[in-house]
Amino acid sequence: MGDVLPKNDIKERYQDLVAQISYHDKKYHGEDNPEISDAEYDALRRELEQIESEYPDLKSPNSPSEKVGQAASRGFQKVRHAVPMLSLSNVFSEEELDDFLSRVRRFLGLSDEDELEILAEPKIDGLSCSLRYENRKLVQAATRGDGQVGEDITENVKTISDVPHDLPDDAPDILEVRGEIYMTRSDFLALNQAQEEAGKPTFANPRNAAAGSVRQLDYKITASRPLSIFCYGVGYAYKNEDYFNKGDIIGLDEGLRSVVESLGDKQSIIINKLREFGFPVNDRSLLCETSEAIISNYKNLLAERPDLNYEIDGVVYKVNDISFQERLKSVSRAPRWATAHKFPAERAVTIINAIDIQVGRTGALTPVARLEPITVGGVVVSNATLHNADEIARKDIRVGDHVVIQRAGDVIPQVVEVLKQKRKEGAEPFVFPDKCPVCNSDVIQEEGEVARRCTGGLICEAQATERLKHFVSKGAFDIEGMGAKVIEAFYEEGLIRSPVDIFTLQERDKDSLTPIRAKDGWGEQSAKNLFEAIEKKRKISLDRVLYALGIRQVGQATAKRLAAHYGSLGNIRNSLTLHPDGDQREPCQDPEQYIPRQSSLALDPDSSLREYQDAVRELTSIEDIGPSVADDLIGFFNEYHNLEILTKLEEQLEIEDFVAVEASDSPVAGKVVVFTGTLTTMTRAEAKARAESLGAKVTGSVSAKTDYVIAGEEAGSKLKKARELGVQVLSEAEWKSLTG
Ligand code: IVH
């Protein structure tokens, strides 16, 4: 790597990796909603670690390699771990495993002939948890959090039937046990089915389901979810409660020493003790004395993996002798005495029976392979995404082909490879349709885009239902009980064709809704519940409405920025709806008069172009909005049907204008502030937007006029200048408490 890229590029790549990893950590640990597979995540981490080892001076104090997981989130009490909860390094191949073993031997001064026992345990894919017992009673359960501070989930964990509440008399007085909470595959499938039937969101995989169930503020919800635990370690153990003062931070070394004294000097002995005390421990752990034994155990587990009723993502190797563990200690929050041997993504070979084309909300056509159903890692797979036409052509995927498919983590299965030698004679290359399979409109590919799109717009039923699903989705109107199935059924019945219909459903269908839906088991109560859920959403914030409209490239963040900038829907329409005669301020009533896109500024080219340019200029002055998003927005607000729907929606809804906190209410209103250094809890853009919404003026340089300098990590010359000028300097935390 070092010899191909100049150092500046490496620095840039490094910073990019830090940002990407932090983002994905947040998605995975904070929101239980990962966007990339474990394998992709691991690849990012490895690249980061490689750069750090080659260029130690580039290493940032914020490096994800220094953090374990995600900081504890709000809502639960914080718990400081008396002994930090560590993470694990990874190996991905036999060579890397050998490196790990040689490193351990070298560190301990052992020769190849000296005995080195390794306990190999399945790596359970769930979330780690600490269980503290005082006088043999469960008193506290906590998540790992960032390894130092986790969340108090005692009440939730008490509802897990596997977790003992009381320990036998021979258990230590003070004991902290660690383990992995998980959901079995069968429980996961049943839970998802129940969620679906109740019109609630389903979980992508058992890990997310387990994490989402544990981190419920209402422990009664946790109680209703089928959770299990496997215990794999002990943080500390004291025979006499006098040895332990509550709230003490005792550290890793002291923790290990207490464990040896109270329980034994081998990991295998400790695990057996846990079993005797009544903790569920995994019965597939194996004590290995040679690297051959380790590898054959790995292969056995890999082969067994699909048949296990719980998900494992690798094997954890631990040096069995605790006195060795004490000497090896840890680096960068991971012990030197353990590592995780990760499994490759799960793959299988099957046949493509058909290639279907799905039409999304924006008209994008996505090809989907219909597969001969096959089990991949315990899950039956019958569809795989083929992404787009280019991907099919590049891999030359044909109907009837034998293909290798991969299910990596929780992402949609993918076709990795076509087994061309198995191709039947006469298999034809796939021809991507030039007509929409749903509405038969032309399919186009816009310049610079990979996706092909249906041009049917409003007449395309597929687009219409997808748009409706988006309209009622979580970040948008979030209408309870109105899931994808309900939308599809109501669309089919003709009950809901446009978003406006949702809000007139009750008056139109007071009597007919129940009978129509009766065949799906609807009763009066179901209709009543739905109407109530809809009523609740008549009053709604502007940003949600903007997001719900499903304008291309306008996600939740952009919708918020637009709301903050324009304040009201009226302002947005005024600025973005162009007027053919230049000064007409009333929405045009003639569909023909609306100007659809920049490309057809036909009526009065000069004034329309001027208006268009003004609108673009204003839009692109907003953080993160570029010309292409601006064009999509203007396009949307100049489509006659969109405006018609908007007008009708405005009649049905009470759209709350975006209100910046009143100047007089905010302690920073009118103040001139400068942000410098690296902020840790928000991006610069967020900090600026928030400050401005509170009436502060954010500038880039420090002068005598500056009221506050907010200094993040590694602040440099601006901080120095602030001190020289006597400008008040605030830490990020102080700023946050000042601005609430
Ligand atoms: S030992 C000292 N053993 O994997 C090492 N962890 O990637 C800390 N995990 O946070 C953990 N099965 O959540 C250990 N048999 C096992 C495990 C295991 C699953 C999880 C655990 C840990 C993560 C590290």
mmCIF file of N, CA and C and ligand atoms in Angstrom, residues 86-88 121-125 127-128 144 180 232 316 318 335 337-338, ligand 1:
data_model
loop_
_atom_site.group_PDB
_atom_site.id
_atom_site.type_symbol
_atom_site.label_atom_id
_atom_site.label_comp_id
_atom_site.label_asym_id
_atom_site.label_seq_id
_atom_site.Cartn_x
_atom_site.Cartn_y
_atom_site.Cartn_z
ATOM 1 N N LEU A 86 -13.712 -6.372 26.853
ATOM 2 C CA LEU A 86 -12.846 -6.252 25.685
ATOM 3 C C LEU A 86 -13.516 -6.739 24.409
ATOM 4 N N SER A 87 -12.841 -6.421 23.327
ATOM 5 C CA SER A 87 -13.271 -6.883 22.015
ATOM 6 C C SER A 87 -12.266 -7.947 21.562
ATOM 7 N N LEU A 88 -12.406 -8.460 20.360
ATOM 8 C CA LEU A 88 -11.484 -9.501 19.900
ATOM 9 C C LEU A 88 -10.828 -9.098 18.590
ATOM 10 N N GLU A 121 -13.922 -21.870 21.208
ATOM 11 C CA GLU A 121 -15.361 -21.758 21.511
ATOM 12 C C GLU A 121 -16.079 -21.186 20.294
ATOM 13 N N PRO A 122 -17.299 -21.647 20.001
ATOM 14 C CA PRO A 122 -18.038 -21.016 18.907
ATOM 15 C C PRO A 122 -18.237 -19.529 19.218
ATOM 16 N N LYS A 123 -18.130 -18.706 18.187
ATOM 17 C CA LYS A 123 -18.383 -17.273 18.395
ATOM 18 C C LYS A 123 -19.858 -17.025 18.125
ATOM 19 N N ILE A 124 -20.597 -16.775 19.166
ATOM 20 C CA ILE A 124 -22.046 -16.615 19.058
ATOM 21 C C ILE A 124 -22.359 -15.224 18.510
ATOM 22 N N ASP A 125 -23.286 -15.162 17.561
ATOM 23 C CA ASP A 125 -23.609 -13.862 16.968
ATOM 24 C C ASP A 125 -24.815 -13.250 17.669
ATOM 25 N N LEU A 127 -25.379 -10.271 21.302
ATOM 26 C CA LEU A 127 -24.795 -9.077 21.908
ATOM 27 C C LEU A 127 -24.280 -9.444 23.283
ATOM 28 N N SER A 128 -23.123 -8.855 23.643
ATOM 29 C CA SER A 128 -22.517 -9.299 24.894
ATOM 30 C C SER A 128 -23.171 -8.612 26.080
ATOM 31 N N ARG A 144 -22.324 -4.139 26.814
ATOM 32 C CA ARG A 144 -20.917 -3.801 26.738
ATOM 33 C C ARG A 144 -20.709 -2.301 26.536
ATOM 34 N N GLU A 180 -23.101 -14.042 25.859
ATOM 35 C CA GLU A 180 -23.701 -13.496 24.642
ATOM 36 C C GLU A 180 -25.196 -13.799 24.641
ATOM 37 N N TYR A 232 -19.526 -17.153 28.545
ATOM 38 C CA TYR A 232 -18.193 -17.561 28.074
ATOM 39 C C TYR A 232 -17.037 -16.981 28.884
ATOM 40 N N VAL A 316 -13.834 -18.629 18.534
ATOM 41 C CA VAL A 316 -12.952 -17.815 19.373
ATOM 42 C C VAL A 316 -11.896 -18.729 19.980
ATOM 43 N N LYS A 318 -8.947 -19.086 22.758
ATOM 44 C CA LYS A 318 -8.446 -18.450 23.982
ATOM 45 C C LYS A 318 -7.315 -19.294 24.561
ATOM 46 N N PRO A 335 -7.627 -8.542 23.831
ATOM 47 C CA PRO A 335 -6.569 -9.296 24.511
ATOM 48 C C PRO A 335 -5.605 -9.924 23.518
ATOM 49 N N TRP A 337 -4.310 -12.653 24.229
ATOM 50 C CA TRP A 337 -4.445 -14.103 24.479
ATOM 51 C C TRP A 337 -5.662 -14.718 23.786
ATOM 52 N N ALA A 338 -6.342 -13.942 22.984
ATOM 53 C CA ALA A 338 -7.523 -14.502 22.297
ATOM 54 C C ALA A 338 -7.647 -13.888 20.915
HETATM 55 S S1 IVH B 1 -14.628 -13.524 24.593
HETATM 56 C C1 IVH B 1 -11.802 -11.175 25.967
HETATM 57 N N1 IVH B 1 -15.999 -15.572 23.684
HETATM 58 O O1 IVH B 1 -17.640 -11.476 20.318
HETATM 59 C C2 IVH B 1 -12.580 -11.354 24.810
HETATM 60 N N2 IVH B 1 -16.625 -13.407 22.962
HETATM 61 O O2 IVH B 1 -15.865 -9.697 18.854
HETATM 62 C C3 IVH B 1 -13.965 -10.899 24.870
HETATM 63 N N3 IVH B 1 -18.545 -13.343 21.464
HETATM 64 O O3 IVH B 1 -17.722 -8.844 22.618
HETATM 65 C C4 IVH B 1 -14.990 -11.794 24.506
HETATM 66 N N4 IVH B 1 -18.923 -15.492 21.423
HETATM 67 O O4 IVH B 1 -19.837 -10.222 22.256
HETATM 68 C C5 IVH B 1 -15.843 -14.236 23.674
HETATM 69 N N5 IVH B 1 -17.149 -17.447 22.969
HETATM 70 C C6 IVH B 1 -17.003 -16.125 22.964
HETATM 71 C C7 IVH B 1 -17.847 -15.284 22.218
HETATM 72 C C8 IVH B 1 -17.606 -13.920 22.247
HETATM 73 C C9 IVH B 1 -19.317 -14.323 20.998
HETATM 74 C C10 IVH B 1 -18.692 -11.918 21.137
HETATM 75 C C11 IVH B 1 -18.685 -11.015 22.337
HETATM 76 C C12 IVH B 1 -17.494 -10.119 22.136
HETATM 77 C C13 IVH B 1 -17.348 -10.153 20.656
HETATM 78 C C14 IVH B 1 -15.960 -9.764 20.227
#
